[in-house]
CSV table of C-alpha atoms in Angstrom, one decimal:
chain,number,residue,atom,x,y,z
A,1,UNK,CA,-36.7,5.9,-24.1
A,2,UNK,CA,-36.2,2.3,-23.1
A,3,UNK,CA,-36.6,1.4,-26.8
A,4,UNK,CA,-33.7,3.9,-27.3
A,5,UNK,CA,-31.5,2.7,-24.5
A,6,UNK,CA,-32.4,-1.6,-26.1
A,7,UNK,CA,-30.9,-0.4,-29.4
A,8,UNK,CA,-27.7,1.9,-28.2
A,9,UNK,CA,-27.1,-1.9,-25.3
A,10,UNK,CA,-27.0,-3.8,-29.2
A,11,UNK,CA,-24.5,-1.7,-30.7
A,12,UNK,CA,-22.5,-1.5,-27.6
A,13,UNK,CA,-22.4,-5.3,-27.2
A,14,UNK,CA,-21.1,-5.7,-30.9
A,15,UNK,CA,-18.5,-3.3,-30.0
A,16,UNK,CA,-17.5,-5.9,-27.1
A,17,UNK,CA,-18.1,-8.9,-29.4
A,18,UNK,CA,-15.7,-7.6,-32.0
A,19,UNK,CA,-13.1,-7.1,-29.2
A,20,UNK,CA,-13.4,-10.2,-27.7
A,21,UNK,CA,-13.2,-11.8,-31.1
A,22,UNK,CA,-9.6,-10.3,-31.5
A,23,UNK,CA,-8.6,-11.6,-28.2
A,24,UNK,CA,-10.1,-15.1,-28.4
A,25,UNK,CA,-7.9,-17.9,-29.2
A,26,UNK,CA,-8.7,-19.2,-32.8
A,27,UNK,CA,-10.1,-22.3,-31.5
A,28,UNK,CA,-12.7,-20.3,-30.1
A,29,UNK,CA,-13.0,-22.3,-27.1
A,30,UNK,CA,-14.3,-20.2,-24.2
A,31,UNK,CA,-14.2,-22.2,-20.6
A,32,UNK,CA,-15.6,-21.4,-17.1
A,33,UNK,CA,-15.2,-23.2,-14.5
A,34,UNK,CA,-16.5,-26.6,-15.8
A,35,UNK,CA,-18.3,-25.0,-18.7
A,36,UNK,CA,-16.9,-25.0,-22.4
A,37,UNK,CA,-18.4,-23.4,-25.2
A,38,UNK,CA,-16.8,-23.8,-28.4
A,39,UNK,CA,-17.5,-21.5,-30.5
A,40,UNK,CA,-16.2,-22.7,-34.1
A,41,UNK,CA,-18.9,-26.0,-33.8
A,42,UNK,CA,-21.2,-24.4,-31.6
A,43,UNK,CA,-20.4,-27.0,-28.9
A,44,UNK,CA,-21.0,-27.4,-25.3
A,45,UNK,CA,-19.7,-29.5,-23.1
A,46,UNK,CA,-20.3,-29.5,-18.7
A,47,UNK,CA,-17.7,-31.4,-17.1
A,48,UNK,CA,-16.7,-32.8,-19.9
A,49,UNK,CA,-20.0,-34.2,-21.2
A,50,UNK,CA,-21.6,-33.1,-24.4
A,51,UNK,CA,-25.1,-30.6,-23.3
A,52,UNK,CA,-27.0,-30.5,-26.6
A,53,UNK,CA,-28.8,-27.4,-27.0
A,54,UNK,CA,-31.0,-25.7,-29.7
A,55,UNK,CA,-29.5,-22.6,-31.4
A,56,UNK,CA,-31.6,-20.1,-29.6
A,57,UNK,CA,-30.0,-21.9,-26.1
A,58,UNK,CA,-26.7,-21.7,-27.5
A,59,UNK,CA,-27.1,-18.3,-28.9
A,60,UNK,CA,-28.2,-17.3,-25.0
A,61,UNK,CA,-25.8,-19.3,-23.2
A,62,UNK,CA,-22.9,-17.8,-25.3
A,63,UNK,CA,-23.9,-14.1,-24.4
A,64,UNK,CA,-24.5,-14.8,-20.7
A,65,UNK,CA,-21.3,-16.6,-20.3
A,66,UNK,CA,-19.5,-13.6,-22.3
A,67,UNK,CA,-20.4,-11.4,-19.4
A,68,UNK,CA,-20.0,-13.7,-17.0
A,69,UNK,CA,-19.9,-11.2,-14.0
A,70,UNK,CA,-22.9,-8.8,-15.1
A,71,UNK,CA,-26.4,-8.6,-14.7
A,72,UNK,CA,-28.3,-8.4,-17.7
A,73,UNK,CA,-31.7,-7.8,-17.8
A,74,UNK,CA,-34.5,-9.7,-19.9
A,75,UNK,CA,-34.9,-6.4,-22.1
A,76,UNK,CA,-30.9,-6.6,-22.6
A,77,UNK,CA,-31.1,-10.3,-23.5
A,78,UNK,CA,-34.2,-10.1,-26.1
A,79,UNK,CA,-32.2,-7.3,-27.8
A,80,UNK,CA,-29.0,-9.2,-27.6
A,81,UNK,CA,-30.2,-12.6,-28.9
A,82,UNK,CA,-33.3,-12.5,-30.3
A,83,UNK,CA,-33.0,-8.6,-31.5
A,84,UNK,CA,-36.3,-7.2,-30.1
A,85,UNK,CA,-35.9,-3.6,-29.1
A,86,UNK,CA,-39.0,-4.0,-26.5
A,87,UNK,CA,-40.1,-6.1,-23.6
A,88,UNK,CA,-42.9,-7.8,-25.2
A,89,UNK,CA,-41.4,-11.3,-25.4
A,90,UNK,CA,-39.9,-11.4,-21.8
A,91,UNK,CA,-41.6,-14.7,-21.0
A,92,UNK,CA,-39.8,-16.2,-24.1
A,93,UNK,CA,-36.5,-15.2,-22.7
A,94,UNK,CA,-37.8,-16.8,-18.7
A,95,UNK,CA,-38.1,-20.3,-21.0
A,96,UNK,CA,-35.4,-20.1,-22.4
A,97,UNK,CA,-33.7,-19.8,-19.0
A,98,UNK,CA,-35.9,-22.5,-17.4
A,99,UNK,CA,-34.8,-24.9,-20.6
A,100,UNK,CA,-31.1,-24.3,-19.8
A,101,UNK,CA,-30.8,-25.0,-16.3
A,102,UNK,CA,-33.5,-28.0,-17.2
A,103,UNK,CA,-30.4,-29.3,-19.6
A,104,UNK,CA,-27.9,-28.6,-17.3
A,105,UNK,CA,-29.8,-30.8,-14.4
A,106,UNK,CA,-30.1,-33.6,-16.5
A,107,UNK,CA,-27.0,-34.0,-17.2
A,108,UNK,CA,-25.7,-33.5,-13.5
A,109,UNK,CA,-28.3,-36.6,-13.1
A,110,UNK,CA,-27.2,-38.4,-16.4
A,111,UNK,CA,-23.3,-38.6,-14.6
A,112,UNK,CA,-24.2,-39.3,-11.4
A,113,UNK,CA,-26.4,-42.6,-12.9
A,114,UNK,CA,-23.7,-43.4,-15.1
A,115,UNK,CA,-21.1,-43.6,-11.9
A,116,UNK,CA,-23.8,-45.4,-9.7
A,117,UNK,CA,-24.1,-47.6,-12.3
A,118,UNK,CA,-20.5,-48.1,-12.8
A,119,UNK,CA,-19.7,-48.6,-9.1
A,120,UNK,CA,-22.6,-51.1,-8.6
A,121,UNK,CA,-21.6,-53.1,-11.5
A,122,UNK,CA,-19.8,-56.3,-11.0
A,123,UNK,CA,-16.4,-56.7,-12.3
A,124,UNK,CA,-16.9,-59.2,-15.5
A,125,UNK,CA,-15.4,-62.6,-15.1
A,126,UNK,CA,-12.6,-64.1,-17.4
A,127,UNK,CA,-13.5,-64.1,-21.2
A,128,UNK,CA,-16.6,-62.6,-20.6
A,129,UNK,CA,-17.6,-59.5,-23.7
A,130,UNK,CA,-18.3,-56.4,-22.2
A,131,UNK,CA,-20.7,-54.0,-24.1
A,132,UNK,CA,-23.9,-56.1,-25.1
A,133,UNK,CA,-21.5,-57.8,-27.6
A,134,UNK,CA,-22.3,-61.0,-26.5
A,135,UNK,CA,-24.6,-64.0,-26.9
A,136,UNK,CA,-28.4,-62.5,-27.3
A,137,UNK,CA,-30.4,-63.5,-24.1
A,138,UNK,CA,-34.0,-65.9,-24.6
A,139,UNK,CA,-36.6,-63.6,-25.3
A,140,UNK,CA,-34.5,-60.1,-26.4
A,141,UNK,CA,-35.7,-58.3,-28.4
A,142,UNK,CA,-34.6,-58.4,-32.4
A,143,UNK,CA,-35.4,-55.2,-33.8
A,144,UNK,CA,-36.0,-51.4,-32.9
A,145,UNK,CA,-40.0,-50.2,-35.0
A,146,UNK,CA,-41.3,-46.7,-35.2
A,147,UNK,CA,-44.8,-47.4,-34.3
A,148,UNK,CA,-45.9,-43.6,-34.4
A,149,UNK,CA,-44.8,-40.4,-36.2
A,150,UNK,CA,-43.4,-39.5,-39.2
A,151,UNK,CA,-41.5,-42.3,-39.6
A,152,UNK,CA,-43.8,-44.9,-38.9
A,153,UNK,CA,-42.8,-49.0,-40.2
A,154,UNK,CA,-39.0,-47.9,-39.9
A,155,UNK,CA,-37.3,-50.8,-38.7
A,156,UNK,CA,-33.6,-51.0,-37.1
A,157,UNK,CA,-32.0,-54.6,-35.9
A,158,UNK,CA,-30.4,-54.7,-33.2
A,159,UNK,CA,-26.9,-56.0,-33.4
A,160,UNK,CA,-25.3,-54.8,-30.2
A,161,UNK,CA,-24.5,-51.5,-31.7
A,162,UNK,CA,-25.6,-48.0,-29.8
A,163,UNK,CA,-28.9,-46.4,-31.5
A,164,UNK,CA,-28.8,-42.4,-31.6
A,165,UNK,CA,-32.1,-40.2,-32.2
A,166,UNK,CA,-32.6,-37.1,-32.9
A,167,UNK,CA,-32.8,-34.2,-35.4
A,168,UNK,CA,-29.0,-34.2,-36.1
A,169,UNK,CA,-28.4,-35.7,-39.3
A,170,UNK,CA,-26.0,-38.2,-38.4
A,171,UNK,CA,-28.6,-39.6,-36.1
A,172,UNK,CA,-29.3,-43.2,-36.5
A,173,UNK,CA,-32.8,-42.3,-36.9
A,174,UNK,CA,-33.6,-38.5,-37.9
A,175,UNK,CA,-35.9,-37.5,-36.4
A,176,UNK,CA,-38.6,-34.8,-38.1
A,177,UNK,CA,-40.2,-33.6,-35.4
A,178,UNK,CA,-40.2,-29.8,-33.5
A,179,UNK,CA,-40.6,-31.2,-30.1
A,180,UNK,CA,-36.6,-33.3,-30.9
A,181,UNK,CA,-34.0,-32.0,-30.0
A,182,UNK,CA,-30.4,-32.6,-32.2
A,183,UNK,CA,-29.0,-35.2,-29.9
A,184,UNK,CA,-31.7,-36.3,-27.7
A,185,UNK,CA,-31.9,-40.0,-27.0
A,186,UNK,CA,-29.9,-43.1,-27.2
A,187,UNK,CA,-30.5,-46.7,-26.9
A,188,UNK,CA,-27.6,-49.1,-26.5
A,189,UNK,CA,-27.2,-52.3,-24.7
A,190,UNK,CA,-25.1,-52.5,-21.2
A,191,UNK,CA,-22.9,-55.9,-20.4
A,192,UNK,CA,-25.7,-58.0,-19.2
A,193,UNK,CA,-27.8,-57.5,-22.9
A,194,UNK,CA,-30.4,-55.8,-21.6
A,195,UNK,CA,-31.1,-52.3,-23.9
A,196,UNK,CA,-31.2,-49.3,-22.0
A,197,UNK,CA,-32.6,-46.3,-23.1
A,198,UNK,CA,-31.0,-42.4,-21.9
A,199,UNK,CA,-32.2,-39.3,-22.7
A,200,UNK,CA,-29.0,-36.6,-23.7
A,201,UNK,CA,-30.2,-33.8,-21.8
A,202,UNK,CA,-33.2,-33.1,-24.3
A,203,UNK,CA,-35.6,-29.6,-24.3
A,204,UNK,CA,-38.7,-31.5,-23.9
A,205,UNK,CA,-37.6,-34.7,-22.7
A,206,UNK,CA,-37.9,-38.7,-23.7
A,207,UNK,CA,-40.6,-40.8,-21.8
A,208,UNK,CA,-41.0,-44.4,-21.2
A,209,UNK,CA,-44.3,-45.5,-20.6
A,210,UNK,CA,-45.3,-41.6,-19.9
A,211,UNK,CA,-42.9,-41.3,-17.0
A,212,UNK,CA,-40.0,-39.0,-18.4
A,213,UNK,CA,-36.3,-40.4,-17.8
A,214,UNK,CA,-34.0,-39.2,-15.8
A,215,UNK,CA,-31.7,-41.9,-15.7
A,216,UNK,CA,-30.2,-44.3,-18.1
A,217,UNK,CA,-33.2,-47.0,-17.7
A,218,UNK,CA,-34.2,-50.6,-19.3
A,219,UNK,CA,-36.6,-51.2,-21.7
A,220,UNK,CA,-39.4,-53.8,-21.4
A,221,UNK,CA,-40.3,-55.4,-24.4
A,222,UNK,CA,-42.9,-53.7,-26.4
A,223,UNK,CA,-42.9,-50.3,-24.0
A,224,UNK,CA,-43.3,-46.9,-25.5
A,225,UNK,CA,-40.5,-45.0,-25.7
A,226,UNK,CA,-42.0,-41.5,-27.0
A,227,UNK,CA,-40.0,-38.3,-28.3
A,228,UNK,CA,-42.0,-35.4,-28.8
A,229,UNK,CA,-44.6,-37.8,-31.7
A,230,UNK,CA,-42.6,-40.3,-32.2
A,231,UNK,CA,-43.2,-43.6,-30.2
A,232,UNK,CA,-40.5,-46.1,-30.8
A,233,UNK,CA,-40.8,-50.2,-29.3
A,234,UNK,CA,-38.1,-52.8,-29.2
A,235,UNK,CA,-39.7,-56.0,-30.4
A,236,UNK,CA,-39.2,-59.5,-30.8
């Protein structure tokens, strides 16, 4: 019977996806509150800031915000996303949950370093480059190097520009590995030239020197920066 009732809640919800499909504006932006999902790129952004998510978290995130005032229950949401027509994978669906509200933290905690930061920083003085543009300190480090992974010997100088890894192919550095997420770590350098390191709301998180980050923070020279099996080192 509940197997019956899973498959009649699928149809049912296609019904209501069709229909909202006609009503949706064709940029297929849906916002709430300080949520927006756009559908056409499979996009979401939390007050204004990019959450990057796998396509299962999308997938759920898109049909929980659809219904934004009901209660569905995990049998509802396996049959919805995942199309299982029992409750054997419940726990998969309480992960998936957990991984979301994981992502959403982050970011909350990613804003709120990046204004601290902001307000703490002094105001730079008269002909001064803002960025990491400038001179290169004594002792920086010259290059990014893949010391682990896939990718091992992969080398990246660093020229002031902003270093993006992840599985996304426009990454700076791709990043072939299950436990990356699409966008999930950047390092850039901040006005002073020291490189930072952030972590972009990834699944499974980026660690430096096996404490995970939670905060835009600055690398030491030769220090681990590990995603998923990939250990990266700035070097001299």
């Amino acid at each position: 019977m509940r197997e019956l009732a899973a498959r009649v809640h699928v149809l049912l919800r296609r019904v209501e996806r069709a229909a909202l499909a006609a009503t949706t504006p064709r940029t297929g932006i849906l916002r709430l509150g300080e949520l927006e999902i756009d559908h056409a790129q499979r996009r979401v952004r939390v007050r204004g800031e990019d959450v990057h998510l796998t396509p299962t978290e999308f997938d759920l995130l898109s049909c929980l915000a659809n219904t934004p005032r009901a209660v569905l229950s995990r049998e509802q949401l396996l049959a919805e996303v995942w199309d299982w027509a029992d409750a054997s994978g419940t726990r998969t669906v309480d992960s998936h949950i957990k991984a979301l509200r994981r992502g959403n933290e982050a970011n909350r905690q990613q804003q709120t370093g990046r204004q601290a930061a902001a307000a703490a920083a002094p105001p730079p003085q008269r002909g001064q480059q803002q960025g990491g543009g400038g001179r290169q300190r004594r002792g920086a480090p010259s290059k990014l190097v893949v010391s682990e992974g896939t990718l091992t010997g992969t080398t990246v100088a660093l020229q002031g520009q902003t270093i993006t890894l992840g599985r996304a192919h426009d990454s700076t550095i791709v990043l072939d590995d299950d436990y990356a997420s699409s966008r999930h770590a950047r390092i850039y350098p901040d006005r002073d030239g020291n490189w930072i390191v952030e972590d972009l709301g990834s699944t499974n998180g980026t660690y430096l020197d096996r404490t995970r980050l939670t905060t835009p923070t600055p690398i030491p020279l030769g220090s681990p920066i590990r995603i998923g099996k990939t250990v990266i080192e700035l070097r001299k």
